[in-house]
PDB file of C-alpha atoms in Angstrom:
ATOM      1  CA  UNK A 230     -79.871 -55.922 -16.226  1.00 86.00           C
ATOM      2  CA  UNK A 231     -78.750 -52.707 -14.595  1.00 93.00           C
ATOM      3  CA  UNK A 232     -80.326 -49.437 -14.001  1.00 97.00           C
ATOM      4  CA  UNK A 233     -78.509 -46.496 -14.900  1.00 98.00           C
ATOM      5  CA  UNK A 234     -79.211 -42.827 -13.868  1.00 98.00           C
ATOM      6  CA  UNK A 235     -77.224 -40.638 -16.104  1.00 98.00           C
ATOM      7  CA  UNK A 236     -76.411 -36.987 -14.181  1.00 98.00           C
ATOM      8  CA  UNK A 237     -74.750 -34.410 -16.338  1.00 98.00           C
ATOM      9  CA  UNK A 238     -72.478 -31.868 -15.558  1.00 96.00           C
ATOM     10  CA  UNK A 239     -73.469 -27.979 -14.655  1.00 96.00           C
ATOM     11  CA  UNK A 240     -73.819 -26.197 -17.825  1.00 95.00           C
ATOM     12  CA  UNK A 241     -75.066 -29.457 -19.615  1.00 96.00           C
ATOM     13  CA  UNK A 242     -78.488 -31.185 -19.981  1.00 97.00           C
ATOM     14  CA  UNK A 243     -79.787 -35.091 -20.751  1.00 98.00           C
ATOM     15  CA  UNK A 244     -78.966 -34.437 -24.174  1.00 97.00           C
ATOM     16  CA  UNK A 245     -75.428 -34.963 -23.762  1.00 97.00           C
ATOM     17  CA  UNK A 246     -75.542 -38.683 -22.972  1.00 98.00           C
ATOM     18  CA  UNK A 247     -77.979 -39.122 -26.353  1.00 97.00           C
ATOM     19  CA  UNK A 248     -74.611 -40.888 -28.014  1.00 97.00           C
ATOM     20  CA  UNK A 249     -74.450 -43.520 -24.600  1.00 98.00           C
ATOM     21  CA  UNK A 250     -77.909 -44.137 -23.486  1.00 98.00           C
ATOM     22  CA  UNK A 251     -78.461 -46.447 -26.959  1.00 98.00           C
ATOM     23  CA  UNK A 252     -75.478 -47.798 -26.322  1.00 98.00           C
ATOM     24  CA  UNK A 253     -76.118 -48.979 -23.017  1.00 98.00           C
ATOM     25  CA  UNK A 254     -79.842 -50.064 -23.900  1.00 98.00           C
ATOM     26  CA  UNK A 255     -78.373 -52.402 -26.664  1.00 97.00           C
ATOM     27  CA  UNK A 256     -76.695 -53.957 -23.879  1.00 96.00           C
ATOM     28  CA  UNK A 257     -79.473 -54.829 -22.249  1.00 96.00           C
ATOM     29  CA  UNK A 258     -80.007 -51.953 -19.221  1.00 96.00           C
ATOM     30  CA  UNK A 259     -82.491 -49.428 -18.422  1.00 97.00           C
ATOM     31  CA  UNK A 260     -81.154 -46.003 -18.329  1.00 97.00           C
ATOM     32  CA  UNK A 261     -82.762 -42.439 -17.529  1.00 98.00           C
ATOM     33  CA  UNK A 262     -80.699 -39.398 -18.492  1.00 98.00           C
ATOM     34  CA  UNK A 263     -82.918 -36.706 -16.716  1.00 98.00           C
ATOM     35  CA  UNK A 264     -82.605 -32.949 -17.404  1.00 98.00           C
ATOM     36  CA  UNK A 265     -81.563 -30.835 -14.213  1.00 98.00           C
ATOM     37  CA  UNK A 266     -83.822 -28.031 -13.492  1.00 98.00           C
ATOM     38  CA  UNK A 267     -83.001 -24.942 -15.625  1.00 98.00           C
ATOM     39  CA  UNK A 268     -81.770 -27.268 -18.414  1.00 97.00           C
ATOM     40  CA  UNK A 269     -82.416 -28.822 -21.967  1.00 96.00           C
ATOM     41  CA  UNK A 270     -86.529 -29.327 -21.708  1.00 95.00           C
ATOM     42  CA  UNK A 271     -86.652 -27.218 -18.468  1.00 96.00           C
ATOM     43  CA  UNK A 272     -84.380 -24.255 -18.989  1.00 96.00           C
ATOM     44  CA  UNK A 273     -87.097 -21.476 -18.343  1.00 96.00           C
ATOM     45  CA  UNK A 274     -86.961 -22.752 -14.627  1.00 97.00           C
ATOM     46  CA  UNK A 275     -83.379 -21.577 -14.583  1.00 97.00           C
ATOM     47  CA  UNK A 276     -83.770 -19.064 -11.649  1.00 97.00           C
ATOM     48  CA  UNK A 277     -81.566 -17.809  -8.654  1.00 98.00           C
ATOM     49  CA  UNK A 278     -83.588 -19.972  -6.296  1.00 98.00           C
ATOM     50  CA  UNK A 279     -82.632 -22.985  -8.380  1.00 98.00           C
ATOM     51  CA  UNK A 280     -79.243 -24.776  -6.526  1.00 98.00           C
ATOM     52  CA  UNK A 281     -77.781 -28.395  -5.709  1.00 98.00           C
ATOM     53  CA  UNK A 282     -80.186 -29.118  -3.589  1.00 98.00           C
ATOM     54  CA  UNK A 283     -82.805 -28.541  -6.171  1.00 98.00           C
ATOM     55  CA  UNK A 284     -81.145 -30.792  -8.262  1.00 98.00           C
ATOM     56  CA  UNK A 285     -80.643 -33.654  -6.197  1.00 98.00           C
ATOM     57  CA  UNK A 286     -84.319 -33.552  -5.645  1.00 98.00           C
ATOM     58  CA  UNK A 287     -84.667 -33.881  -9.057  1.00 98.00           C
ATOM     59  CA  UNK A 288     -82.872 -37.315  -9.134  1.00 98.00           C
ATOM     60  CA  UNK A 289     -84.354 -38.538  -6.026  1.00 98.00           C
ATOM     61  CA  UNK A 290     -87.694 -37.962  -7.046  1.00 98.00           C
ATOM     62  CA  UNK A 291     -86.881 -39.625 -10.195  1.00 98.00           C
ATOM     63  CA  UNK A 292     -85.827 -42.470  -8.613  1.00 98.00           C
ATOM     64  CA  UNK A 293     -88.650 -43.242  -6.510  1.00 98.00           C
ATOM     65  CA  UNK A 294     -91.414 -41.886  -9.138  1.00 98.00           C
ATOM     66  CA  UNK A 295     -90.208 -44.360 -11.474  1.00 97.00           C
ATOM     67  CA  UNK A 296     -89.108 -47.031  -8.157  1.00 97.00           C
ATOM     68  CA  UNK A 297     -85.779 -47.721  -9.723  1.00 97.00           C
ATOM     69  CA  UNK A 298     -83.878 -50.014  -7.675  1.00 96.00           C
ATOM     70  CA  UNK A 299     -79.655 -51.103  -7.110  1.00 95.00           C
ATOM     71  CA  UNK A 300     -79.389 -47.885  -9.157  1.00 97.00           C
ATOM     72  CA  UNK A 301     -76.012 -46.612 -10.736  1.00 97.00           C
ATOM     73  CA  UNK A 302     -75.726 -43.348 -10.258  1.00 98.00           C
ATOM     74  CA  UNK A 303     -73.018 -41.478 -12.659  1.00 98.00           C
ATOM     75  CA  UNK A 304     -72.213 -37.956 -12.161  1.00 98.00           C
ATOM     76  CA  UNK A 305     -70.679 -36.014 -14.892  1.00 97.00           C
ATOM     77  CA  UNK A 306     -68.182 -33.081 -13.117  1.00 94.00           C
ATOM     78  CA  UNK A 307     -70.210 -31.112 -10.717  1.00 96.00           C
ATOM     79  CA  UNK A 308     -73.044 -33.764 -10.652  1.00 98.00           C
ATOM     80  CA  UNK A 309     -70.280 -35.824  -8.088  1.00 97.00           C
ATOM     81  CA  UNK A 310     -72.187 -33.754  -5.492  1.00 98.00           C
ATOM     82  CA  UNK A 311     -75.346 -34.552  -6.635  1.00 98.00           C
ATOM     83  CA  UNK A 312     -75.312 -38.433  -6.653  1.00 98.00           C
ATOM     84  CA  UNK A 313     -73.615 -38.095  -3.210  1.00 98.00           C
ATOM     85  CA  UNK A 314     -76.772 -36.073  -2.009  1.00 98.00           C
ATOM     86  CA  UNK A 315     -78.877 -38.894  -3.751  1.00 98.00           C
ATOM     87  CA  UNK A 316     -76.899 -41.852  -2.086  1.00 98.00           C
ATOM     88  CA  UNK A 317     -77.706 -39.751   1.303  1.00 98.00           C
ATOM     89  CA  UNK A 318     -81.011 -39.621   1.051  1.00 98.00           C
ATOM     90  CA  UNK A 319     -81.713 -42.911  -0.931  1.00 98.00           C
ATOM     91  CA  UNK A 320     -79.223 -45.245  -0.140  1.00 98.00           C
ATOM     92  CA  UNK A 321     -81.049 -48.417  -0.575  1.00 97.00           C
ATOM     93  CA  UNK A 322     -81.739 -47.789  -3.623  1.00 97.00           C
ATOM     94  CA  UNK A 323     -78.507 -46.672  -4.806  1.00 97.00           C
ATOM     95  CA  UNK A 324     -76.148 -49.620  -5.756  1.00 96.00           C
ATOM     96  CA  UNK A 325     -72.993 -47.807  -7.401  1.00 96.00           C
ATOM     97  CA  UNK A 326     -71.794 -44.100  -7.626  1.00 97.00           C
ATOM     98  CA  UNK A 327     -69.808 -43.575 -10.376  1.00 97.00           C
ATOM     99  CA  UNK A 328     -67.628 -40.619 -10.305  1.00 96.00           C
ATOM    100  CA  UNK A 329     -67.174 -39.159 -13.936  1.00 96.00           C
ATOM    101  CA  UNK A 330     -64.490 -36.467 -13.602  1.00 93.00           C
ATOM    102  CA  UNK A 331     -66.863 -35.606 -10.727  1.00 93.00           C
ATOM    103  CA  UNK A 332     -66.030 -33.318  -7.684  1.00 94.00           C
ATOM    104  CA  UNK A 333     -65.814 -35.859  -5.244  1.00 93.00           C
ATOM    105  CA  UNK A 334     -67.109 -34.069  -1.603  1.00 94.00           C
ATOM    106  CA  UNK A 335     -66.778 -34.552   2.041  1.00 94.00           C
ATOM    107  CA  UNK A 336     -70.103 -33.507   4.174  1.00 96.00           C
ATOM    108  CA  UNK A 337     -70.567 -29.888   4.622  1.00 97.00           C
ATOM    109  CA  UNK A 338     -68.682 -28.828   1.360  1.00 97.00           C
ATOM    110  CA  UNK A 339     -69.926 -26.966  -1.466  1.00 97.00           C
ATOM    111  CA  UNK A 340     -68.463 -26.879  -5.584  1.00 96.00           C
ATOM    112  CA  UNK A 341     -66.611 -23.439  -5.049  1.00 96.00           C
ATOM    113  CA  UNK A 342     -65.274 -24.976  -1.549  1.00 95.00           C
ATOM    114  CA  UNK A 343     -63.580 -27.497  -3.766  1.00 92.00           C
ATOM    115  CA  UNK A 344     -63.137 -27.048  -7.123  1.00 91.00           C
ATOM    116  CA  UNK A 345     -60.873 -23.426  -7.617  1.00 89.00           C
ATOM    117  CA  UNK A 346     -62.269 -23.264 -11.477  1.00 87.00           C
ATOM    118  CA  UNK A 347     -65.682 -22.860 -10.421  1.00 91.00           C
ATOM    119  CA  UNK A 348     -65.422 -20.717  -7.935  1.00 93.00           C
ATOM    120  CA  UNK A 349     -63.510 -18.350  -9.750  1.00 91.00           C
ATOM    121  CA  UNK A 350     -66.425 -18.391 -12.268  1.00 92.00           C
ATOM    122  CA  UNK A 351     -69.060 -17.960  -9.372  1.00 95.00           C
ATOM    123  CA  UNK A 352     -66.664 -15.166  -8.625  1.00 95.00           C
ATOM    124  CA  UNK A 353     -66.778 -13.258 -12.143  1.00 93.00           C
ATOM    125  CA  UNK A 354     -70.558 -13.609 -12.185  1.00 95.00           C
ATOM    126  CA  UNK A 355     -70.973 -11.547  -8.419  1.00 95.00           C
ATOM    127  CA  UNK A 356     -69.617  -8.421 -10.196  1.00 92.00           C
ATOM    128  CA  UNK A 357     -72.058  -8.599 -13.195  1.00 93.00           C
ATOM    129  CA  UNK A 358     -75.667  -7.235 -13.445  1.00 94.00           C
ATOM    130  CA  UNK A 359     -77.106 -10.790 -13.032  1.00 95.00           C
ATOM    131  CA  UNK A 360     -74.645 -11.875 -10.092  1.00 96.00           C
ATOM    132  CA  UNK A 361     -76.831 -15.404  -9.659  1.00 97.00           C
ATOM    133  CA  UNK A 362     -76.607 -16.469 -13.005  1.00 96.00           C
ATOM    134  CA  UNK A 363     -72.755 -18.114 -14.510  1.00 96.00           C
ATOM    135  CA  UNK A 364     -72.575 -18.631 -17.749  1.00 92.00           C
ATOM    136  CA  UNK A 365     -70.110 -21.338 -19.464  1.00 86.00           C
ATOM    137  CA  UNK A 366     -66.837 -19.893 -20.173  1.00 76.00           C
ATOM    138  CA  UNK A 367     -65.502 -23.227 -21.748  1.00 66.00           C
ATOM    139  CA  UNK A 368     -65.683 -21.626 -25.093  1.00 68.00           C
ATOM    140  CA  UNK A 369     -62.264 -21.198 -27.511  1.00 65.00           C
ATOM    141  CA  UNK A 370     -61.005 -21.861 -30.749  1.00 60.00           C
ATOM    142  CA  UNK A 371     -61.183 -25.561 -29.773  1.00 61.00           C
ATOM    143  CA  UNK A 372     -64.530 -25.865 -29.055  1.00 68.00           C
ATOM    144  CA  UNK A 373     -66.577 -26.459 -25.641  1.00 74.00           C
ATOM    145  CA  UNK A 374     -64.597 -27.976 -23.238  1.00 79.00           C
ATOM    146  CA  UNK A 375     -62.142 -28.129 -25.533  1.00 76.00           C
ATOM    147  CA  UNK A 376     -64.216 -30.248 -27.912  1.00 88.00           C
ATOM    148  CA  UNK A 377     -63.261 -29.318 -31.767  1.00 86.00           C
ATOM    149  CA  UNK A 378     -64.904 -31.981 -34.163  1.00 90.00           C
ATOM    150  CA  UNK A 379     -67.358 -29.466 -35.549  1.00 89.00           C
ATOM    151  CA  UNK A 380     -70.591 -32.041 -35.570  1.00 90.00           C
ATOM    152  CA  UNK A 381     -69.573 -32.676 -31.872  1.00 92.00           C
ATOM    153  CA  UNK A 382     -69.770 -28.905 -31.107  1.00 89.00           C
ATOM    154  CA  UNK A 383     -73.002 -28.976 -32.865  1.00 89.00           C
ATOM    155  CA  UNK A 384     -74.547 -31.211 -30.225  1.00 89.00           C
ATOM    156  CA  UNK A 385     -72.768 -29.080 -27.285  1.00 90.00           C
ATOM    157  CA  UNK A 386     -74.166 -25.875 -28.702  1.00 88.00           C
ATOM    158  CA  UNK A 387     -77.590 -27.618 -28.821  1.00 89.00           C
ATOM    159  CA  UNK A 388     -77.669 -28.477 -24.670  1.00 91.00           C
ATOM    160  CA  UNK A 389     -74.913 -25.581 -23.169  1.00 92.00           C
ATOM    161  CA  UNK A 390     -76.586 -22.942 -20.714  1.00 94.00           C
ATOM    162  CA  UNK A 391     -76.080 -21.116 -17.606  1.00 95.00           C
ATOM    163  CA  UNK A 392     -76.299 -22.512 -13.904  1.00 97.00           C
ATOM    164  CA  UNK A 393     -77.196 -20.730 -10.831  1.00 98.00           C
ATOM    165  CA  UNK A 394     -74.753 -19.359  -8.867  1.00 98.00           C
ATOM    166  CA  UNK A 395     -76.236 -21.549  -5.591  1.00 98.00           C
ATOM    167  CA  UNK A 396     -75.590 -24.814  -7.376  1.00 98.00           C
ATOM    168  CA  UNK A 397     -72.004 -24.202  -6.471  1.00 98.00           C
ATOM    169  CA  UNK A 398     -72.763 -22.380  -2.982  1.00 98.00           C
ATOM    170  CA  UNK A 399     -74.842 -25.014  -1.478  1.00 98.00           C
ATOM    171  CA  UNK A 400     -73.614 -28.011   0.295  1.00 98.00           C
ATOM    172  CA  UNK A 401     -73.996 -31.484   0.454  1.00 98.00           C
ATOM    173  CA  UNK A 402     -75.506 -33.444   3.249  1.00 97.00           C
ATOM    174  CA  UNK A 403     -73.354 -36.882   3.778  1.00 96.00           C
ATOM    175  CA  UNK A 404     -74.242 -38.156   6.524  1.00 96.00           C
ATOM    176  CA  UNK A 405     -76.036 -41.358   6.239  1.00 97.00           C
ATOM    177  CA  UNK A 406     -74.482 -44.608   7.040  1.00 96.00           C
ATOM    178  CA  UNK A 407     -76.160 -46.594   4.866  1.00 96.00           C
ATOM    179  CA  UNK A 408     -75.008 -44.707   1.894  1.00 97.00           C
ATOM    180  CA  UNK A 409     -70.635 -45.541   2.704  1.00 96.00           C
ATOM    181  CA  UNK A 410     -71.474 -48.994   1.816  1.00 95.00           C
ATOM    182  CA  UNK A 411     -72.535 -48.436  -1.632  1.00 96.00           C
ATOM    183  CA  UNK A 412     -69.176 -49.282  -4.052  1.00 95.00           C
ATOM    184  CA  UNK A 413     -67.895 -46.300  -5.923  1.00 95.00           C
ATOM    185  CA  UNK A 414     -65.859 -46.056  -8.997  1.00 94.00           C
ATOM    186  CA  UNK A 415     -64.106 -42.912 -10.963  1.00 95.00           C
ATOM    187  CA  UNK A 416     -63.335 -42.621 -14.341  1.00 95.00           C
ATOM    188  CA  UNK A 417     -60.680 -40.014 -15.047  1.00 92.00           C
ATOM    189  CA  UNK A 418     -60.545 -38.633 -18.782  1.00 92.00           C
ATOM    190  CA  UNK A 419     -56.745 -37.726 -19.301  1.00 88.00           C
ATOM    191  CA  UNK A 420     -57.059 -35.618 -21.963  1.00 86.00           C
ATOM    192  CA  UNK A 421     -57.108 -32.395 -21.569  1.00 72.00           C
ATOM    193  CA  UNK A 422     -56.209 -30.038 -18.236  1.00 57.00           C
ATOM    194  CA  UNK A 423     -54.467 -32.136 -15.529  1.00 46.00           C
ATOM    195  CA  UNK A 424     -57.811 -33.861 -12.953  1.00 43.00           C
ATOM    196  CA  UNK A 425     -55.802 -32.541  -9.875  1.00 42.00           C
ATOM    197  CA  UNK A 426     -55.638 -29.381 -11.681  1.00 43.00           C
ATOM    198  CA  UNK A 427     -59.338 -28.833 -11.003  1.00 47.00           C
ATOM    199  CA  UNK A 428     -60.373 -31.085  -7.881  1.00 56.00           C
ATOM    200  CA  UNK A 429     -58.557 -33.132  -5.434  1.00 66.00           C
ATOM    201  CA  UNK A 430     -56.954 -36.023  -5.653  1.00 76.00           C
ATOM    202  CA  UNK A 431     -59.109 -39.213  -6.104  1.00 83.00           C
ATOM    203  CA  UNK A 432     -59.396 -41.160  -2.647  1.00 86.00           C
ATOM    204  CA  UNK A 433     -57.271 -44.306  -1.891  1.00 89.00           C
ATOM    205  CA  UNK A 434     -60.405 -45.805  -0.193  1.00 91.00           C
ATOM    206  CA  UNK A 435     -64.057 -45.901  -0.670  1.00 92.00           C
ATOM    207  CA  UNK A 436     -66.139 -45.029   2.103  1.00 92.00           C
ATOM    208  CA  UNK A 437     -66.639 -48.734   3.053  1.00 90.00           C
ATOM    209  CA  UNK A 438     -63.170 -49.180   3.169  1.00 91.00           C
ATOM    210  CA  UNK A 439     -62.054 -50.932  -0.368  1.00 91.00           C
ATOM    211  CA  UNK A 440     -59.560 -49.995  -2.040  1.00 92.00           C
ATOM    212  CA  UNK A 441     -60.425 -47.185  -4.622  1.00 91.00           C
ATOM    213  CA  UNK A 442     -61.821 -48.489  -7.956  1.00 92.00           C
ATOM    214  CA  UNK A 443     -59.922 -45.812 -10.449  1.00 93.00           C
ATOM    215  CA  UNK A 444     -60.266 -46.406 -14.424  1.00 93.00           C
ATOM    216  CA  UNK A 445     -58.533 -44.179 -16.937  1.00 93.00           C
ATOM    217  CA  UNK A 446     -59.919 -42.893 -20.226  1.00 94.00           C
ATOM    218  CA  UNK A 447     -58.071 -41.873 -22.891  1.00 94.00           C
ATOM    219  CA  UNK A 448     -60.787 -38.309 -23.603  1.00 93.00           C
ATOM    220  CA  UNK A 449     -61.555 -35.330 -22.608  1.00 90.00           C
ATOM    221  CA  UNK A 450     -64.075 -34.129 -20.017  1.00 91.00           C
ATOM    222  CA  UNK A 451     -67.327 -34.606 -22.417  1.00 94.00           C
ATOM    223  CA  UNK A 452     -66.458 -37.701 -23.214  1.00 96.00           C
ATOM    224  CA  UNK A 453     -70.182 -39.348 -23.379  1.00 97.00           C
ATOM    225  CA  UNK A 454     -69.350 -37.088 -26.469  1.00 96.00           C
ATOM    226  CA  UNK A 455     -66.310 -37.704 -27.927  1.00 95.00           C
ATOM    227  CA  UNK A 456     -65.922 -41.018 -26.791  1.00 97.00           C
ATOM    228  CA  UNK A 457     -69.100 -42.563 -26.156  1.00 98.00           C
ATOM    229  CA  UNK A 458     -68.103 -46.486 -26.951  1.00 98.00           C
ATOM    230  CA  UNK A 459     -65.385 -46.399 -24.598  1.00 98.00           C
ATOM    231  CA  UNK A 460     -66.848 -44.842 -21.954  1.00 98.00           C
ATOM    232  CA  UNK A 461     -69.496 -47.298 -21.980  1.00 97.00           C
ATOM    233  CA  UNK A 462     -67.216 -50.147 -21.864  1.00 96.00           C
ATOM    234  CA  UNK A 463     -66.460 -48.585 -18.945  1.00 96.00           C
ATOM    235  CA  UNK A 464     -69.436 -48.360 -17.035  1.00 96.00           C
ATOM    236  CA  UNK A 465     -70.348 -51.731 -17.647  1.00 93.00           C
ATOM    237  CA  UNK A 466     -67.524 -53.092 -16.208  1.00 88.00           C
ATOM    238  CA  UNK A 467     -68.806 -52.553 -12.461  1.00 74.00           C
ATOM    239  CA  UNK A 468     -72.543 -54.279 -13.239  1.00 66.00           C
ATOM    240  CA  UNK A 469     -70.788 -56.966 -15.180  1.00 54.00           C
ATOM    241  CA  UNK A 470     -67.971 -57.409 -12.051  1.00 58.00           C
ATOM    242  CA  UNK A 471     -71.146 -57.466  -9.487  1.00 54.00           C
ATOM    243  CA  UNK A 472     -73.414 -59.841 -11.591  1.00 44.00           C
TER     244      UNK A 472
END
């Protein structure tokens, strides 16, 4: 049995992954999919003082209040940043980082530093009479992020709200050595606006030096959505590879 920490992207909250968590608990693993601070269950924290940081103590302390072990950490878009904060601070606990069309950081470097989308957003919001606060601009005719079956939008509508501007300002600490050892994996969805488009392209190498670990699915970025059965044949490919 695995242990599987669920992170969703900015904008998001738990209640995104509601269509994978069963899925992966009928396969026998434990799996937390926590709201970030200002989100789903918590969204009157949402404040200017809330930013990465906040949420990657959010995880952290999740993983030691509940002392969850050879953890595997997936995080959804902007949530790359905050697994790699996690895997910094708890690496022995953490036993894969899965990368889920996640920004994918170097020490030092923040969301807007890498990710021009973003930071254009975080850019729109400084001229506005709440310059902290960025709303989700992934609304058209299709949808959120560019999800169009209308029950799917349902569920969006139910968990979308706005993120503080220093989730994407802050930067991530990665510094410790224990945490290059841990195996990572990316899944890239392929549907929708080109990855490099957004972020940088995926590493040859892991940290530890392996190869990269790259799997393609045929979705679009909310894809624990749209796609939730094949995204979780995904995810237990690693656990079932290490067992």
């Amino acid at each position: 049995m695995s242990t599987f920490v669920l992170v969703h992207d900015a904008w998001h909250a738990g209640q995104v992954w509601d269509r994978i968590v069963p899925l992966l608990e009928a396969a026998g693993h434990a799996c937390h999919a926590p709201s970030l601070t200002g989100h789903g269950s918590r969204a009157s924290l949402l404040g200017p003082e809330v930013g990465l940081h906040t949420h990657i103590d959010d995880v952290t302390s999740l993983i030691e209040a509940e002392h969850l072990d050879e953890v595997v950490l997936v995080g959804h878009g902007y949530a790359g940043l905050v697994i790699e904060g996690v895997a910094d601070r708890v690496p022995e606990q953490v036993g894969q980082l899965v990368y889920l069309n996640g920004m994918i950081p170097a020490d030092g470097e923040s969301a807007v530093a890498i990710d021009p989308p973003t930071r254009r957003r975080v850019e729109r919001a400084a001229g506005s009479d709440t310059p902290w606060r960025v709303p989700a601009d992934e609304r058209t005719a299709d949808g959120w992020f560019g999800v169009t079956d209308p029950a799917d939008i349902r569920l969006l509508e139910a968990v979308i709200g706005d993120e503080s501007a220093r989730c994407f300002t802050e930067t991530v600490t990665i510094r410790n050595p224990r945490s290059f050892r841990i195996p990572r994996a990316h899944i890239d969805c392929m549907q929708g606006p080109s990855p490099e488009a957004a972020r940088r392209s995926l590493p040859s190498r892991q940290p530890n030096g392996d190869p990269a670990v790259v799997w393609q699915l045929d979705a679009g970025h909310d894809c624990m959505v749209t796609a939730p059965t094949a995204l979780v044949e995904l995810l237990l490919r690693f656990p079932a590879e290490r067992s």
